[in-house]
Short mmCIF file of C-alpha atoms in Angstrom, two decimals:
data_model
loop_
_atom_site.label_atom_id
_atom_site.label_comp_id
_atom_site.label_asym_id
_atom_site.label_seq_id
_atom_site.Cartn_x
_atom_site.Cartn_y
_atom_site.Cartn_z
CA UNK I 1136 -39.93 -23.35 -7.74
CA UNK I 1137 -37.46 -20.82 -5.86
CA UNK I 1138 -34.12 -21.23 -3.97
CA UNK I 1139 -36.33 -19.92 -1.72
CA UNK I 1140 -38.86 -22.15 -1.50
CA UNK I 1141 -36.12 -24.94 -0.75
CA UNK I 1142 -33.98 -22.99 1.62
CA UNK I 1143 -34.22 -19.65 3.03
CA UNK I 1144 -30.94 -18.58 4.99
CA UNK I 1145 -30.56 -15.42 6.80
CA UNK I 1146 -27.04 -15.57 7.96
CA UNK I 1147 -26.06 -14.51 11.38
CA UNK I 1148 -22.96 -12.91 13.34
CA UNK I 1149 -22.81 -15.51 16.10
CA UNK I 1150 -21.90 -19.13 16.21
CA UNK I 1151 -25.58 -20.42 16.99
CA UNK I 1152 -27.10 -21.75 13.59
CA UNK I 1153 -30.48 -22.35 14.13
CA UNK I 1154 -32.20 -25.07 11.19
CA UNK I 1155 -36.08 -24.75 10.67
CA UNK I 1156 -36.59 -28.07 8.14
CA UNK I 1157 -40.65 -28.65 8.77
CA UNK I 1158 -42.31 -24.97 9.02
CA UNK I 1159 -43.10 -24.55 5.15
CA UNK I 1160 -46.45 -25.67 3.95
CA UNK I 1161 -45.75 -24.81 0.13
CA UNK I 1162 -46.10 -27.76 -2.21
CA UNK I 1163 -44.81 -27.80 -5.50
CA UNK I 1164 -46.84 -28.69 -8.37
CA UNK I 1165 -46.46 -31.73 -9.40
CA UNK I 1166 -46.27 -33.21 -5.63
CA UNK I 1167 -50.01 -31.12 -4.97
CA UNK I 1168 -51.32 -33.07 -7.89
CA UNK I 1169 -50.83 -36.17 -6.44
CA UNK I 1170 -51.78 -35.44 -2.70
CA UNK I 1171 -54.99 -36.37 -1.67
CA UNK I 1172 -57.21 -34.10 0.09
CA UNK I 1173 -55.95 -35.37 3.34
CA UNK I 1174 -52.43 -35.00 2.20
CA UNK I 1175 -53.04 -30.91 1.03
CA UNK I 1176 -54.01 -29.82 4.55
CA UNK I 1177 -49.86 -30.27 5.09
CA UNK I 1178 -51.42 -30.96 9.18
CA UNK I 1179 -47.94 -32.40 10.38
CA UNK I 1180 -46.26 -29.19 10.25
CA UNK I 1181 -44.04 -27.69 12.72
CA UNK I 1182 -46.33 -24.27 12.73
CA UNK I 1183 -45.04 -20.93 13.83
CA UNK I 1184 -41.17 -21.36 13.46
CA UNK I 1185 -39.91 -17.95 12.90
CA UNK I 1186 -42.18 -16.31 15.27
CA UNK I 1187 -41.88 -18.98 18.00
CA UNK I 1188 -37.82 -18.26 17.35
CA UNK I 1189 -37.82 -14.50 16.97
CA UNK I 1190 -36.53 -13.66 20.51
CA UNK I 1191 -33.06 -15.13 19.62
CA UNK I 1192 -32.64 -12.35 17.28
CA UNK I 1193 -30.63 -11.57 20.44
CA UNK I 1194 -27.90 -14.05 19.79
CA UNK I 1195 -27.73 -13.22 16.02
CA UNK I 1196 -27.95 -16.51 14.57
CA UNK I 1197 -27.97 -17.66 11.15
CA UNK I 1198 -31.50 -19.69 10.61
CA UNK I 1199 -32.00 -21.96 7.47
CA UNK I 1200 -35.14 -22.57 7.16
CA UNK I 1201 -37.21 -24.82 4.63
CA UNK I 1202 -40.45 -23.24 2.93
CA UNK I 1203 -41.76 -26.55 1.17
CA UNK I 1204 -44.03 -29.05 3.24
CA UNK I 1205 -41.84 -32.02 4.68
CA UNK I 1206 -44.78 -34.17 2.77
CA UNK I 1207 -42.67 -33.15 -0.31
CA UNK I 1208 -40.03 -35.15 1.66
CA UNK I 1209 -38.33 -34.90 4.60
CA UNK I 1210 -35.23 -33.14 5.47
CA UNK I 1211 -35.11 -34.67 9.16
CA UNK I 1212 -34.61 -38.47 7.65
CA UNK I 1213 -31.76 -40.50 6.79
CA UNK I 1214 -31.62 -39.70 2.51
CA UNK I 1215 -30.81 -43.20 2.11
CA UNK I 1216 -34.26 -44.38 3.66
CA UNK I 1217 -32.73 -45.79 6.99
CA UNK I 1218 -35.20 -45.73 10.43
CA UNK I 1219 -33.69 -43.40 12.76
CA UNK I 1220 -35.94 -45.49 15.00
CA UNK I 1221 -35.70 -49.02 14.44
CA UNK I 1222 -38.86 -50.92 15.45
CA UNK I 1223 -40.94 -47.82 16.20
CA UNK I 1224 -43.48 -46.06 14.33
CA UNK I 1225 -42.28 -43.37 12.61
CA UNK I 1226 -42.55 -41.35 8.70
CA UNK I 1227 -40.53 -41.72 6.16
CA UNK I 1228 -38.23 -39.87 3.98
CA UNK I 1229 -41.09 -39.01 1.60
CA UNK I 1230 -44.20 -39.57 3.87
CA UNK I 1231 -47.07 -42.20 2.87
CA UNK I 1232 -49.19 -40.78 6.08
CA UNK I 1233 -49.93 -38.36 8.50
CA UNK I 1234 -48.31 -38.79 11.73
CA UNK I 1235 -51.47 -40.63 12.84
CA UNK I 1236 -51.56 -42.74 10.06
CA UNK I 1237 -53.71 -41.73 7.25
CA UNK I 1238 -52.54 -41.86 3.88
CA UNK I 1239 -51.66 -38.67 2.25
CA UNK I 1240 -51.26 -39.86 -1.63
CA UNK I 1241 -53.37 -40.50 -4.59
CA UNK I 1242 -50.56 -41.21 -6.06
CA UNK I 1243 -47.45 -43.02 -3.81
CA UNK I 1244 -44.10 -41.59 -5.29
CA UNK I 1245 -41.95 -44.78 -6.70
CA UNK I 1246 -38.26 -44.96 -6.44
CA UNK I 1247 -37.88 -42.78 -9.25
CA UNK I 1248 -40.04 -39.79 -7.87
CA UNK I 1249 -38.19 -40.71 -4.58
CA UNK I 1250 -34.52 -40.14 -5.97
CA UNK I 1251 -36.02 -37.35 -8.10
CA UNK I 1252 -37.41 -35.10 -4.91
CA UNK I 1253 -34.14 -36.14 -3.42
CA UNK I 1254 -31.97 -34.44 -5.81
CA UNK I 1255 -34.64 -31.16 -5.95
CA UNK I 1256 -35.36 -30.70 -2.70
CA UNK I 1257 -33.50 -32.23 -0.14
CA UNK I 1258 -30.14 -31.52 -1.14
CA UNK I 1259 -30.47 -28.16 -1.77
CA UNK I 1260 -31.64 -27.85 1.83
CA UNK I 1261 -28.79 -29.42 3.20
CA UNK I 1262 -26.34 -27.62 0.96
CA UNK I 1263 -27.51 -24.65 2.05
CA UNK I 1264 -27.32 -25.97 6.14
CA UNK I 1265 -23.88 -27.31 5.33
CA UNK I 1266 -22.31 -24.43 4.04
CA UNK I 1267 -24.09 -22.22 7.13
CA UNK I 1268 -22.33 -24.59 9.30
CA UNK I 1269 -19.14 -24.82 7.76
CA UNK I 1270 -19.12 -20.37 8.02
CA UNK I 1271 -20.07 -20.31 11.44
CA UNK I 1272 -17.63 -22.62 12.63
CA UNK I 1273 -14.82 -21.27 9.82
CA UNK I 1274 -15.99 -17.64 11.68
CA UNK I 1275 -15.92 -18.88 15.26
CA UNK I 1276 -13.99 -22.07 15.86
CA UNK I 1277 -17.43 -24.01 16.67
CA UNK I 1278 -20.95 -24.47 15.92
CA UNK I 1279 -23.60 -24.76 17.84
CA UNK I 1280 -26.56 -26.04 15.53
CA UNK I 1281 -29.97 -25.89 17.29
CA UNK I 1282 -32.67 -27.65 15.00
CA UNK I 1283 -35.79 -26.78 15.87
CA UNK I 1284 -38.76 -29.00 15.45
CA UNK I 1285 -42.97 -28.85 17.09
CA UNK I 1286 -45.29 -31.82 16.60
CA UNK I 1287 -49.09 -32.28 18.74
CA UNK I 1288 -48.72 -33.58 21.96
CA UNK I 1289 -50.93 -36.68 21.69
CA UNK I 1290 -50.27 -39.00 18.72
CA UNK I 1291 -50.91 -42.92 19.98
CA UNK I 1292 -49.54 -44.23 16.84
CA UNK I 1293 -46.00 -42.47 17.14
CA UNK I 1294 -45.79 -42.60 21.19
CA UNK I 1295 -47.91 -43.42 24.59
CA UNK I 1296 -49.82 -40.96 26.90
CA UNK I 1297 -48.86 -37.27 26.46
CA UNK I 1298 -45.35 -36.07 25.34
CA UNK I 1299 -43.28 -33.82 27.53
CA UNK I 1300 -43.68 -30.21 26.41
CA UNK I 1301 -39.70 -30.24 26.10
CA UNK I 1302 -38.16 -32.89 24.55
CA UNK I 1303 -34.10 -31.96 24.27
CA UNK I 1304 -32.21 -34.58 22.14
CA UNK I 1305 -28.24 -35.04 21.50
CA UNK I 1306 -28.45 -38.15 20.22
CA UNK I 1307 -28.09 -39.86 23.53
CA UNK I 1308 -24.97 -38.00 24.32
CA UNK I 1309 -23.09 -38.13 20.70
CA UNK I 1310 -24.44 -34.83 18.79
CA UNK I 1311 -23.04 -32.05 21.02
CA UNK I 1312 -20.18 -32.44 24.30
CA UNK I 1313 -21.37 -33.47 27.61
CA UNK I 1314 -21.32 -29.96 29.10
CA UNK I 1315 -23.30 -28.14 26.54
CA UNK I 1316 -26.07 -30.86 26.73
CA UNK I 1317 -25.95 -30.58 30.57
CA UNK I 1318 -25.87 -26.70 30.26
CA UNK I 1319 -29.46 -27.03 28.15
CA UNK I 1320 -30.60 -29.52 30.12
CA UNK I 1321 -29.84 -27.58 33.55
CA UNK I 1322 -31.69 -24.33 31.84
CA UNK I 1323 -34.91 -26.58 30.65
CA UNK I 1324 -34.85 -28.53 34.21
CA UNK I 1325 -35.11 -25.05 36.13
CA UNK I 1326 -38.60 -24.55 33.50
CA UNK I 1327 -41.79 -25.11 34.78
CA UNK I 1328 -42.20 -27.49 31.60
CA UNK I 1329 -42.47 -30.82 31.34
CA UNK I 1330 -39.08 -32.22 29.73
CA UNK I 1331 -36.59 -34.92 28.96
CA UNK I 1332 -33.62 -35.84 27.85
CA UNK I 1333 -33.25 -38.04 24.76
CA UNK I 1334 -37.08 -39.73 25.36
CA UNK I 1335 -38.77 -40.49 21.98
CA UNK I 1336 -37.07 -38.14 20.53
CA UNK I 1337 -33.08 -38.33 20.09
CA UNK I 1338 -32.57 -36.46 17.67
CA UNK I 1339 -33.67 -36.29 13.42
CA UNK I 1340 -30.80 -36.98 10.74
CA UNK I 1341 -29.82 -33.71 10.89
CA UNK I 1342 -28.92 -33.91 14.61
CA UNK I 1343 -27.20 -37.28 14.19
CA UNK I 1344 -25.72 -36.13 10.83
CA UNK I 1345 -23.94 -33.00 11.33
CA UNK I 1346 -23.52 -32.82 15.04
CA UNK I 1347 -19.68 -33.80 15.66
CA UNK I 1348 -18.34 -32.62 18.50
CA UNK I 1349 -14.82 -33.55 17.60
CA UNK I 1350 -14.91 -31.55 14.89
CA UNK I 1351 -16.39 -28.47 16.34
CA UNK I 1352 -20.01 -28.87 15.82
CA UNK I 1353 -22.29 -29.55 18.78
CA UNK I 1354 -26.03 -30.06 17.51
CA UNK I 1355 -29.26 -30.19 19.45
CA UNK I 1356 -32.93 -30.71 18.57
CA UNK I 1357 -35.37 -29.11 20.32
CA UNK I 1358 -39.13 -30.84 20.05
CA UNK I 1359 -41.44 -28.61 21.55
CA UNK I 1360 -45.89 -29.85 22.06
CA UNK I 1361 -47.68 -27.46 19.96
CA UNK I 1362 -49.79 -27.15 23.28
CA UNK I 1363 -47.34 -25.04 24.52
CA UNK I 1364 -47.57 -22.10 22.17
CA UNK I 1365 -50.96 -22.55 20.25
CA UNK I 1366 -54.05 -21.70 21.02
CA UNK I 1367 -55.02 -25.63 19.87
CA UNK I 1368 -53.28 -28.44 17.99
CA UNK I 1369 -55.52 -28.52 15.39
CA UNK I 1370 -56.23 -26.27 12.09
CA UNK I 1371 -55.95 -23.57 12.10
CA UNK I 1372 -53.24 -23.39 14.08
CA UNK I 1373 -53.05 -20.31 15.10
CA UNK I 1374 -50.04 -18.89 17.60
CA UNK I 1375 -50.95 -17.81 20.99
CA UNK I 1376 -48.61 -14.74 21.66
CA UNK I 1377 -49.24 -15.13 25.74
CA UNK I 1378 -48.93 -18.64 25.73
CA UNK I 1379 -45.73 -18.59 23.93
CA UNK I 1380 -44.07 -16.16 26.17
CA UNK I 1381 -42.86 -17.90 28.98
CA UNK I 1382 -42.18 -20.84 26.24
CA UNK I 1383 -39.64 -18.47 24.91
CA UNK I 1384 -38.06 -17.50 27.95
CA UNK I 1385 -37.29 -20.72 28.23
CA UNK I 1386 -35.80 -21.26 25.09
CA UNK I 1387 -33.74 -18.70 25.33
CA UNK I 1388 -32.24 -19.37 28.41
CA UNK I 1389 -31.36 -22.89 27.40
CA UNK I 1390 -29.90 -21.50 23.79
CA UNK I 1391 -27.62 -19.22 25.87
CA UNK I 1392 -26.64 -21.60 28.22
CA UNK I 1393 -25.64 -24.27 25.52
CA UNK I 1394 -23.72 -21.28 23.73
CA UNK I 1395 -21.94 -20.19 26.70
CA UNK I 1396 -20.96 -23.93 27.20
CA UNK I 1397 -20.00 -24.35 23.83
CA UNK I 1398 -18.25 -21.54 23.84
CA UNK I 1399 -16.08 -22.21 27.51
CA UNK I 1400 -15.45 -25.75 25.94
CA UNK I 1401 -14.01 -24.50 22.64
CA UNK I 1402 -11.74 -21.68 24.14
CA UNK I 1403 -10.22 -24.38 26.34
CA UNK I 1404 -9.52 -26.50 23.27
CA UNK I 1405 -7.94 -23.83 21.84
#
């Protein structure tokens, strides 16, 4: 298994790092072997990253993104096992089910496999995202990490009804300063989307984790329905250019907005 495979970073110019943990669908070895079938089809991923992202080649970020399936484990969760939801449904650091609820092992990974796909996988991920943050703001002053994140818009097990097709999450206000959360939030509210502000979705570990606005870091995730840039939520999930377009324009405008924010908020500092 490659660096690669773990963490692929393509550093940027610009302050905005953008963090891509759940687009890979590669599974090593000796995790395939003990998938079931259900398990290989790797269905919860957040499809289409890179290409749902490429307009903000524009702001000439640095991305980091992850090649392995998060059913390998998953770089969005608390490494010590914690909820990030307490009492709600939710997956865990190395998933026993789809986001419906199936199970996705022949073979459930004990404590030891756990710890061991800790130490092989996730930390070089976050090594990698740490030390892309630490340049950007070491380059700039600030940060401004954007992680990016897609899941189907109907799951009854995880939440009720239909999600938003924008779901913009600081951490209920602690990840990133008020103004570049209200900057984002003005820019997505001017969409014709569907959105909201910290709903079921706050924010992953690495939101809650490395978004510190004291110290120069102001993180955002961005959960987007797959609905709103495939052609369907379900296999084989492919991307719908047309679809995505006015998706993007969106995105972009809220990126720039939180940027300019970020950036107003850190000169002032200064």
């Amino acid at each position: 298994m490659s660096h690669y495979d773990v963490a692929s970073v393509t550093r940027g110019s610009s302050p905005l790092v953008l963090s891509m943990p759940h687009p890979g669908t590669r599974l090593p070895d000796e995790v395939y072997a003990r998938l079931n079938e259900r398990g290989r089809l790797v269905e919860d991923t957040d499809w289409h990253m890179r290409q749902l992202y490429a307009f903000a080649e524009r702001f000439k970020p640095t991305i980091v993104e992850a090649g392995l399936s998060r059913y390998v484990i998953d770089l969005n969760r608390d490494p010590a096992g914690v909820s990030l939801y307490p009492g709600q449904a939710t997956t865990e650091l190395v998933p026993t089910s789809t986001f419906s609820g199936e199970p996705i092992w022949r073979e459930v990974p004990d404590e030891y496999a756990i710890d061991w796909l800790r130490s092989a996988y996730f930390q070089p991920y976050h090594d990698a995202l740490a030390a892309e943050i630490e340049h950007a703001r070491a380059q700039h002053g600030f940060c401004l990490l954007w992680d990016c994140h897609s899941i189907k818009s109907v799951i009854p097990r995880l939440f009720p009804g239909t999600l938003p097709t924008l779901n913009l999450g600081t951490n209920s206000g602690v990840s990133a300063a008020p103004a570049v959360e209200a900057a984002a939030t003005a820019a997505m509210a001017g969409s014709a989307f569907t959105n909201v502000v910290n709903g079921r979705f706050k924010g992953g570990w690495i939101t809650r984790h490395y978004g510190q606005p004291a110290e120069h870091v102001h993180a955002l995730q961005m959960e987007i329905a797959l609905s709103a840039y495939l052609d369907d939520e379900a296999a084989p999930w492919a991307f719908a250019p047309a679809k995505a377009a006015s998706l993007q324009a969106t995105l972009a405008a809220m990126i720039e907005a939180a940027l300019a924010a970020a950036t107003h908020i850190e000169r002032t500092k200064s």
